[in-house]
Coordinates of C-alpha atoms and ligand atoms in Angstrom, one line a residue:
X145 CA 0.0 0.0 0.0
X146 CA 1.6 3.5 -1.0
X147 CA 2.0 6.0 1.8
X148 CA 1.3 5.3 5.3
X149 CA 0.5 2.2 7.0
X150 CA 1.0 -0.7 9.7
X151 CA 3.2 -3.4 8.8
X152 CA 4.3 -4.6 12.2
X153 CA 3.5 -2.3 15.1
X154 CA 4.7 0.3 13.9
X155 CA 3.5 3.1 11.5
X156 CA 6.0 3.6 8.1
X157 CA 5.4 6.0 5.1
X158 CA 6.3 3.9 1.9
X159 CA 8.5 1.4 4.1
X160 CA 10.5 4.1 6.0
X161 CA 9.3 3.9 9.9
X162 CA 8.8 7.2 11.3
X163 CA 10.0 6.8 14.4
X164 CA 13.5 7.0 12.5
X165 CA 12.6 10.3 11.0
X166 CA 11.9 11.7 14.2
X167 CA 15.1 10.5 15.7
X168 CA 17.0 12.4 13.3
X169 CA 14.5 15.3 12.6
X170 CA 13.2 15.7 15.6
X171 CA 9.5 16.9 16.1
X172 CA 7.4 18.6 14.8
X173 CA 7.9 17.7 11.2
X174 CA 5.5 17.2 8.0
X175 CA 6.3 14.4 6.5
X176 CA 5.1 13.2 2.9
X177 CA 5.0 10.4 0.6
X178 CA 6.3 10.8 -3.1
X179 CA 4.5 8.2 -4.0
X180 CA 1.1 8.6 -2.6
X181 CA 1.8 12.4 -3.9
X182 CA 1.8 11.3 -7.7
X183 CA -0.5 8.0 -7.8
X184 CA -3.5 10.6 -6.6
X185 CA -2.5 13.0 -9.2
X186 CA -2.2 10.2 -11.5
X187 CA -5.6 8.6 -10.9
X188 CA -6.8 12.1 -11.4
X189 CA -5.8 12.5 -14.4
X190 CA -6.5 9.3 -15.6
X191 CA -10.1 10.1 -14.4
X192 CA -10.6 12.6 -17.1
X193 CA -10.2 9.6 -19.6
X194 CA -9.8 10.9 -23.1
X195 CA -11.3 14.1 -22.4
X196 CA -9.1 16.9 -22.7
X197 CA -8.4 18.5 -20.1
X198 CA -5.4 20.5 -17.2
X199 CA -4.9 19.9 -13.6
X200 CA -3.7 23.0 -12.1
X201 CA -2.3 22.3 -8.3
X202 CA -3.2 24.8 -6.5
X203 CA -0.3 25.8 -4.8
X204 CA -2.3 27.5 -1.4
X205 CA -2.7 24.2 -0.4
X206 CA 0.8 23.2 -0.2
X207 CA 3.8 24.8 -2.2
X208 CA 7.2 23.3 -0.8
X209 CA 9.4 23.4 -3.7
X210 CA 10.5 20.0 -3.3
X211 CA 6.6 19.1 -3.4
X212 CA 5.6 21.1 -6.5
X213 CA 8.5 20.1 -8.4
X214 CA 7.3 16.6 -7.9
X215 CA 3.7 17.6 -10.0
X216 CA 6.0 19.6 -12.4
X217 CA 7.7 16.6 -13.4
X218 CA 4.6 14.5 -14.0
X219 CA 2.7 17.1 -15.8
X220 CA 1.3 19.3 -13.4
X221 CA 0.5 23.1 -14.0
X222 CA 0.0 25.6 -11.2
X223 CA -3.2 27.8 -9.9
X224 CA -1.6 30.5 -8.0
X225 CA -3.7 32.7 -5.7
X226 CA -1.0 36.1 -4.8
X227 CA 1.8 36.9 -7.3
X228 CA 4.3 35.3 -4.8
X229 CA 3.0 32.0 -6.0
X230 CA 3.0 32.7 -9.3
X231 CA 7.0 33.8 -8.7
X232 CA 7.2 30.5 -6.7
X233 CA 6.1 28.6 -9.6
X234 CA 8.2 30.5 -12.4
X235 CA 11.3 29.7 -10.0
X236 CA 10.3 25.8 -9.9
X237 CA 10.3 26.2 -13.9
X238 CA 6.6 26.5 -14.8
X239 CA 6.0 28.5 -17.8
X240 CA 3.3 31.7 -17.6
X241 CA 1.1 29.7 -19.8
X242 CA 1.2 26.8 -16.9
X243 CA -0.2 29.2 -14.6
X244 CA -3.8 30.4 -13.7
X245 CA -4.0 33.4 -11.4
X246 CA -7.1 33.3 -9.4
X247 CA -7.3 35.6 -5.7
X248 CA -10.4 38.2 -4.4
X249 CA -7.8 40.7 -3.5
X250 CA -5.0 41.2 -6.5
X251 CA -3.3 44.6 -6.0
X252 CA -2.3 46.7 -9.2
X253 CA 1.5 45.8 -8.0
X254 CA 0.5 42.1 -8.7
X255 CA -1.8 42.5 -11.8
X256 CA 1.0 44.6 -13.0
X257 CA 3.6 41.7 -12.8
X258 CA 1.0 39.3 -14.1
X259 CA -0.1 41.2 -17.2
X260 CA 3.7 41.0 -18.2
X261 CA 3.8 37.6 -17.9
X262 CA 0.9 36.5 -20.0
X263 CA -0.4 33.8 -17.9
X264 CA -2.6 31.2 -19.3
X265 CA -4.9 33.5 -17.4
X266 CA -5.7 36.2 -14.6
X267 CA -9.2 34.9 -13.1
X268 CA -11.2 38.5 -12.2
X269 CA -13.3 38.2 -9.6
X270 CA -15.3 41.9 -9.9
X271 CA -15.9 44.4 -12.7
X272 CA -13.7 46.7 -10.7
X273 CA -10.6 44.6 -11.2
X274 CA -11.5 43.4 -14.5
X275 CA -11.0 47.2 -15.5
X276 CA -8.0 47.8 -13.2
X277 CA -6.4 44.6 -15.6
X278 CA -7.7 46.4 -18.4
X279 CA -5.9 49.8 -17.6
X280 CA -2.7 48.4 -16.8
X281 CA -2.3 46.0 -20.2
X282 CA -3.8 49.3 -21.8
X283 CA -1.1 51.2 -20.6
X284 CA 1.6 48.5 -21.5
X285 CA 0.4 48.1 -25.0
X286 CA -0.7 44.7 -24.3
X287 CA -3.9 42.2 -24.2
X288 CA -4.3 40.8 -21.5
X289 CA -5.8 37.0 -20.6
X290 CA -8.6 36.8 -18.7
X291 CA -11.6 34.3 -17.1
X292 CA -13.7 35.5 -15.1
X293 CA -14.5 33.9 -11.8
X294 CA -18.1 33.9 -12.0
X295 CA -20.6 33.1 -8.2
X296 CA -23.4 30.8 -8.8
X297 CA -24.9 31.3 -5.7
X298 CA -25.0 27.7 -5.0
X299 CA -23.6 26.5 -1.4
X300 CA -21.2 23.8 -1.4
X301 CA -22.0 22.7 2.1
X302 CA -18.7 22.8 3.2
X303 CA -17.3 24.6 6.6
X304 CA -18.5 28.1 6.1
X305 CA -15.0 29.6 6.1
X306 CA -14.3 27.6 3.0
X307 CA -17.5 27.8 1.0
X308 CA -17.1 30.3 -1.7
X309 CA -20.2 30.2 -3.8
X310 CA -23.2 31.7 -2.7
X311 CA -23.5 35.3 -3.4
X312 CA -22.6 36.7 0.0
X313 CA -19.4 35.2 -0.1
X314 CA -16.4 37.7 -1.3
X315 CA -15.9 35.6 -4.4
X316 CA -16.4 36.1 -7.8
X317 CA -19.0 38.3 -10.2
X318 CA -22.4 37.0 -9.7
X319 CA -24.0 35.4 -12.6
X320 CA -26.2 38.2 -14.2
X321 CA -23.3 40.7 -14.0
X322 CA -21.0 38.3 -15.9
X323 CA -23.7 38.2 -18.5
X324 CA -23.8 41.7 -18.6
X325 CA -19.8 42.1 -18.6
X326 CA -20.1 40.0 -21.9
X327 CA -21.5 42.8 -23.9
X328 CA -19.2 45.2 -23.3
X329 CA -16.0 42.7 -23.8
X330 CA -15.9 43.2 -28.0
X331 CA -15.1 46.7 -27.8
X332 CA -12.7 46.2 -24.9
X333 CA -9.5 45.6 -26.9
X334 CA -6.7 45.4 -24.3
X335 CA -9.0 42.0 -23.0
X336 CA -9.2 38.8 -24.1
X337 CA -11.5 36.1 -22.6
X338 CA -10.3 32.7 -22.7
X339 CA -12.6 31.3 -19.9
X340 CA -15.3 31.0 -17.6
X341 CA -14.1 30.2 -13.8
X342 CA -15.8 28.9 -11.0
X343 CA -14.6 27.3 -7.5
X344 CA -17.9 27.2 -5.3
X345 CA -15.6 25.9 -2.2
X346 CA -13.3 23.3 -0.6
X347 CA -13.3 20.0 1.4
X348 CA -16.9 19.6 -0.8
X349 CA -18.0 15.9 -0.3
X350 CA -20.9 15.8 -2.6
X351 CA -21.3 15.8 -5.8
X352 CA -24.6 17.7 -6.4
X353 CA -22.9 21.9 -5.5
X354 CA -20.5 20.7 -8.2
X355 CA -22.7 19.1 -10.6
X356 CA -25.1 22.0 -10.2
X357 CA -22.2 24.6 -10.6
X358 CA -21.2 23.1 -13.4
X359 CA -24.3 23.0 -14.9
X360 CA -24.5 26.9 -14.4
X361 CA -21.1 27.4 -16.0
X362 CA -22.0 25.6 -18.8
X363 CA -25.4 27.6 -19.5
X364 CA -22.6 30.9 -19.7
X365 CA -20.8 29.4 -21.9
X366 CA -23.1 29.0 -24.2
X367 CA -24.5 32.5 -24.0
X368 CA -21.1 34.0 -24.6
X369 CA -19.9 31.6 -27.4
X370 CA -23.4 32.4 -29.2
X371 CA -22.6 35.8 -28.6
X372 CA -19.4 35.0 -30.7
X373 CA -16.5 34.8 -28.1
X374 CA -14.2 32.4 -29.0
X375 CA -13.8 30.5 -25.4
X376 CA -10.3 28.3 -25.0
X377 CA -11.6 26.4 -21.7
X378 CA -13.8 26.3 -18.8
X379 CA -12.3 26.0 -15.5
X380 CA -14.5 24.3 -12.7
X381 CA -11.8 25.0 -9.9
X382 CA -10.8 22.9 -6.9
X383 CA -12.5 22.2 -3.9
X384 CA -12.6 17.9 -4.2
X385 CA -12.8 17.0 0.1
X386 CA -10.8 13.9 1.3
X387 CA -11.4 11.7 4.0
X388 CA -10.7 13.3 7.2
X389 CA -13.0 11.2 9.8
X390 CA -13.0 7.5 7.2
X391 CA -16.6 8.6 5.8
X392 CA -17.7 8.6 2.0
X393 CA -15.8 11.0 0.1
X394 CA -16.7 11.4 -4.1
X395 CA -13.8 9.0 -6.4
X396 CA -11.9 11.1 -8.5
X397 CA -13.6 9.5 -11.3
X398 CA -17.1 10.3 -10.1
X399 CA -15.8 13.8 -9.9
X400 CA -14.5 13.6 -13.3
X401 CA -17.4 11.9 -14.9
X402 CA -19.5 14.3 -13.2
X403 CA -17.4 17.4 -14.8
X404 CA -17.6 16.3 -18.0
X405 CA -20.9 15.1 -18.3
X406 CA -22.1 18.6 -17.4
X407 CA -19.5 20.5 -19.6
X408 CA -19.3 18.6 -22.6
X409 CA -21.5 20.1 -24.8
X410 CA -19.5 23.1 -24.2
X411 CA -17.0 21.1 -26.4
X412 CA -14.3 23.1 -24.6
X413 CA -11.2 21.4 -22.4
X414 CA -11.8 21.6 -18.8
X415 CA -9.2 23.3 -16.3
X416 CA -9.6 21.9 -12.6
X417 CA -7.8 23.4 -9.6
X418 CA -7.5 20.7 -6.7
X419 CA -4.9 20.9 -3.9
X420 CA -6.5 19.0 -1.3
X421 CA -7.4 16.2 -2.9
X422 CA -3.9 15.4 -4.8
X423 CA -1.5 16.7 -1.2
X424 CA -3.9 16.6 1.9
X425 CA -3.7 12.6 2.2
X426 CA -0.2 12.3 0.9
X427 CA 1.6 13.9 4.2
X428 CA 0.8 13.6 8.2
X429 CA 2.4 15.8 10.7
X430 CA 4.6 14.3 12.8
X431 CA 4.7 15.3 17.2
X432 CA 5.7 13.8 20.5
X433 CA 3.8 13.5 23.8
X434 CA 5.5 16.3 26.2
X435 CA 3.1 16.1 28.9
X436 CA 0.2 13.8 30.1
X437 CA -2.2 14.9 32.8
X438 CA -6.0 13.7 34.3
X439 CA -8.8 16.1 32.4
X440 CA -11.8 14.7 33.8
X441 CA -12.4 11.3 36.0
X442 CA -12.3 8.9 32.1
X443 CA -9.5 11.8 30.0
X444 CA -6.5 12.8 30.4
X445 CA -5.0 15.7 28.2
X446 CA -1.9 14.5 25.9
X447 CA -0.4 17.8 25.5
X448 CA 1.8 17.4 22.2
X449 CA 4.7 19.6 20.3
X450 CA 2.7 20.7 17.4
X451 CA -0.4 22.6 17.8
X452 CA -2.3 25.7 16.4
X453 CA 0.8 26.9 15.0
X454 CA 1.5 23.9 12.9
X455 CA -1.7 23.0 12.4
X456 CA -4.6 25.1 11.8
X457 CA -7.7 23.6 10.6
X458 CA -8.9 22.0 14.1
X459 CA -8.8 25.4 15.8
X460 CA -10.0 27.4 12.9
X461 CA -12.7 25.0 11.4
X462 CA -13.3 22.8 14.5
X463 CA -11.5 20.3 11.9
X464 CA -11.0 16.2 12.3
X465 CA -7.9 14.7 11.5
X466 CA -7.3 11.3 12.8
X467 CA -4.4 11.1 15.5
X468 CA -2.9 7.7 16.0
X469 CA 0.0 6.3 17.4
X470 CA 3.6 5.8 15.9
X471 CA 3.9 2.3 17.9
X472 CA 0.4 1.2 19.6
X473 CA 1.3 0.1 23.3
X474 CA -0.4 -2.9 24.6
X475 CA -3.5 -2.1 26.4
X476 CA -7.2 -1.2 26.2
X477 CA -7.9 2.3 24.5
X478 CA -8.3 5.1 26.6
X479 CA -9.8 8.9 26.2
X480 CA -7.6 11.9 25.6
X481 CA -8.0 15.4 24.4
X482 CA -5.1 15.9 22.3
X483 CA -3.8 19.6 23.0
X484 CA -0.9 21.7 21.3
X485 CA 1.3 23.8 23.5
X486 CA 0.3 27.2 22.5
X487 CA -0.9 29.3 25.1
X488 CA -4.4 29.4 23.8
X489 CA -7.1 27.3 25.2
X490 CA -8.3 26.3 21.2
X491 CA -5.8 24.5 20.6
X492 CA -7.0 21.7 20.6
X493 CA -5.6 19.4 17.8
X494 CA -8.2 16.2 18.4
X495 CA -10.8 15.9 20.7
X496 CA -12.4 13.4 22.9
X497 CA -10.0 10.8 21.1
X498 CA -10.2 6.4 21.6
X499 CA -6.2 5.8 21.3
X500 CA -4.0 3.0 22.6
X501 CA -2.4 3.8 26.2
X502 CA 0.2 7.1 25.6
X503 CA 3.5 7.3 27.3
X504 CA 4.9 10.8 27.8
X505 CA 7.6 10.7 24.8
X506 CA 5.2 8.6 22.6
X507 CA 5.6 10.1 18.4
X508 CA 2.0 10.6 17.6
X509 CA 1.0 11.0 13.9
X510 CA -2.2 13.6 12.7
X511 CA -2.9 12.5 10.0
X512 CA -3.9 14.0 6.3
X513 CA -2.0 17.1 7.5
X514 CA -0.4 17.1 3.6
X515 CA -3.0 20.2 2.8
X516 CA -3.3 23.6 4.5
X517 CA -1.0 22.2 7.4
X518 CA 2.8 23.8 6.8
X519 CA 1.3 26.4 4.5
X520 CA -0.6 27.8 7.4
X521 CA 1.8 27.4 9.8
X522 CA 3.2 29.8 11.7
X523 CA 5.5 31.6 14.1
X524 CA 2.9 32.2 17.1
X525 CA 4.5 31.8 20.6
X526 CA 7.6 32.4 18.6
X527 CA 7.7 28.8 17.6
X528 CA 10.0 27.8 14.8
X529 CA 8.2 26.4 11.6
X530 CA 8.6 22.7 11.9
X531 CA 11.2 20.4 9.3
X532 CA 9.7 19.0 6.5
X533 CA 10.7 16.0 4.9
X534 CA 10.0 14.0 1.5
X535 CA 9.9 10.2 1.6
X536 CA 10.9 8.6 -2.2
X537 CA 11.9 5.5 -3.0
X538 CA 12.7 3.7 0.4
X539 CA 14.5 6.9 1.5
X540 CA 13.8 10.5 2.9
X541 CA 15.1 14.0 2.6
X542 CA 14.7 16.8 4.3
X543 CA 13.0 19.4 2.1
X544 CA 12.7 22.1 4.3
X545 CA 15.0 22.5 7.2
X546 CA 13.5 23.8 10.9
X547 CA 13.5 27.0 11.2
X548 CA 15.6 28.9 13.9
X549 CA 15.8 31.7 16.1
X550 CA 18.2 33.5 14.3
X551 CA 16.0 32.8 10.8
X552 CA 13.2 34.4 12.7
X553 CA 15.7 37.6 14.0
X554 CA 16.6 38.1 10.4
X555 CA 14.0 40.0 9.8
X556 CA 13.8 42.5 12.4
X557 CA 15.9 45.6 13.5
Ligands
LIG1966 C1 -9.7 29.6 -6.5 C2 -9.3 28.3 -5.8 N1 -9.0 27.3 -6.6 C3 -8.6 26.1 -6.1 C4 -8.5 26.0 -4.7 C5 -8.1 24.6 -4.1 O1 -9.1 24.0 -3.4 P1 -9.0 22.6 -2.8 O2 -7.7 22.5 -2.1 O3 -10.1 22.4 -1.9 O4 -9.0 21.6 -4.0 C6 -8.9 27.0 -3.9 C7 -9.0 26.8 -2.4 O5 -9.9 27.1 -1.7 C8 -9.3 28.2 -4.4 O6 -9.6 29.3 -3.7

């Protein structure tokens, strides 16, 4: 089985035991599979059959250059939400055409730097920035590409801090002004639409918001190309959820058959933006037990080395991750609230939890930590970001050393 798993008692990524990794890495530390990273971007792919069509990682979720580089070399191309991503991926090697630039909040200093580099396209997300994009390749005699991000006003039942889609969300141009952009985009010379965009959310784990945004997408793309506009591709976004908790998450080729069956008649390729889905099972954060102590008469708190600061989601989204573990001791499961060591009482990376008997010292794993975990890391309580390491073929590397004090100092006067 690629990734992680139990062969004896102990839990390895790809054959590697982690417990060896943490002796020489210490903890915290991310710590991925290669392999796991490319057979889910693989399957993706292969999901989309002959249809044609472009995965575009999407870099928020995880953009360690050792990581990206990995999609790069099996065919990956980027979605990039600041311009510092889109640097990020032109310094891996990805070409302006690999890169779609999507983001609510693009400053004239990015759009500048992204109009020169004619991307494969700047997704607008209002008619105010559509015309900011239109005075600055104006002003550099240029024509820009553009999609524009439209809001179907459909809710993708996720979290609400990551559903994008209904209307009084931030994001995108509602769909009746998108239809009324379309008239006015002949005359605008300096713009050229190549696409319709949508991403109604993330960690989505049905199928319907997505078949039903689709099916939205596709009804504009029919208006605008029998208004004559000469479409390139239709870009349904990210936003595929994994399995946190073991419950029933959409296949990749569901998803896929599900995108194409509702944008085929557009007869256009289809663009799709996942991060999640392709990273989020394909790394686990790695911590140790620093403390145990009684909670209530049946708990105990394990208070652990990686916490709000390496790992958001629980404390931001109430989030699940499954915690297990490195090597299960003998002995009937007991409760614990799995704490970090920020002095916050949120952080709280798993509550209520059923594990084996913990011994202070014990390496704990979190699992499907691979998205939105280092990128949203940070240096709260002043605490170094965490190693991260790449497991490939039977051995590991570190891909991104811990960070230090004096890293840290660099910055300030
Ligand atoms: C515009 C856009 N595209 C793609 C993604 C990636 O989403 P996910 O990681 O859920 O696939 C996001 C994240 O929310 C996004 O905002």
């Amino acid at each position: 089985m690629t990734g992680f798993s139990r062969t004896t008692q102990e839990l390895d990524c790809d054959g590697v035991p982690l417990s060896a990794i943490a002796r020489a890495v210490g903890t915290p530390a991310y710590v991925y599979s290669a392999a796991l990273l490319r057979e889910r971007y693989r399957e993706l792919d292969d999901a989309f059959g002959e249809y044609p069509h472009a995965i575009h990682y999407a870099f928020k979720a995880n953009s360690t250059r050792a990581l990206v580089n990995e999609l790069r070399a099996i065919g990956s191309s980027v979605d990039a939400v600041s311009i510092w991503e889109v640097e990020l991926a032109r310094s891996v090697g990805f070409e302006g055409r690999q890169i779609v630039f999507d983001g609510v909040g693009k400053s004239d200093a990015e759009l500048d730097v992204a109009v020169a580099l004619d991307l494969e396209a700047i997704n607008v997300e209002s008619t105010g920035e559509l015309a900011r994009v239109e005075a600055i390749a104006t002003r550099s005699g240029r024509v820009a590409r553009v999609a524009i991000r439209v809001n179907p006003d459909i809710d993708a039942k996720s979290h609400p801090h990551i559903s994008t889609g209904r209307r009084i969300n931030k994001f995108g141009i509602p769909v009746d002004e998108a239809r009324a952009l379309l008239t006015t985009l002949p005359a605008r010379r300096a713009l050229h639409l190549v696409a319709f965009h949508m991403h109604v959310g993330s960690q989505i784990t049905s199928l319907d918001p997505i078949r039903r945004a689709a099916a939205s997408l596709a009804t504009l793309v029919h208006e605008a190309q029998r208004a004559g506009i000469a479409l390139e591709y239709v870009d349904a976004g990210g936003g595929l959820g994994i399995s946190y908790d073991g419950g029933p998450v959409p296949s990749f080729r569901d998803y896929a058959s599900t995108l194409v069956e509702e944008l085929r008649t557009t007869r256009l390729p289809i663009v799709v933006e996942p991060g999640r889905s392709i990273i989020g099972p394909a790394g686990v954060l790695l911590a140790r037990v620093i403390d145990l102590k009684p909670r209530t008469s049946s708990s105990e708190f394990a208070i652990i080395d990686a916490g709000m600061s390496e790992l958001l989601r629980p404390a931001l989204y109430d989030a699940f991750h499954q915690i297990e573990p490195v090597i299960s001791r003998d002995g009937g499961p007991r409760q614990y609230e799995l704490v970090g060591p920020i002095c916050e009482s949120g952080d709280v990376v798993g509550r209520d939890r059923m594990l084996p008997p913990l011994a202070v010292g014990d390496l704990v794993v979190i699992r499907d930590a691979g998205g939105y975990g280092s990128v949203m890391a940070s240096n709260y309580n002043r605490r170094p970001l965490p190693a991260e390491v790449l497991v490939e073929s039977g051995t590991w590397r570190v891909i991104r050393r811990r960070q230090t004090l004096s890293d840290m100092l660099a910055l300030e006067t």
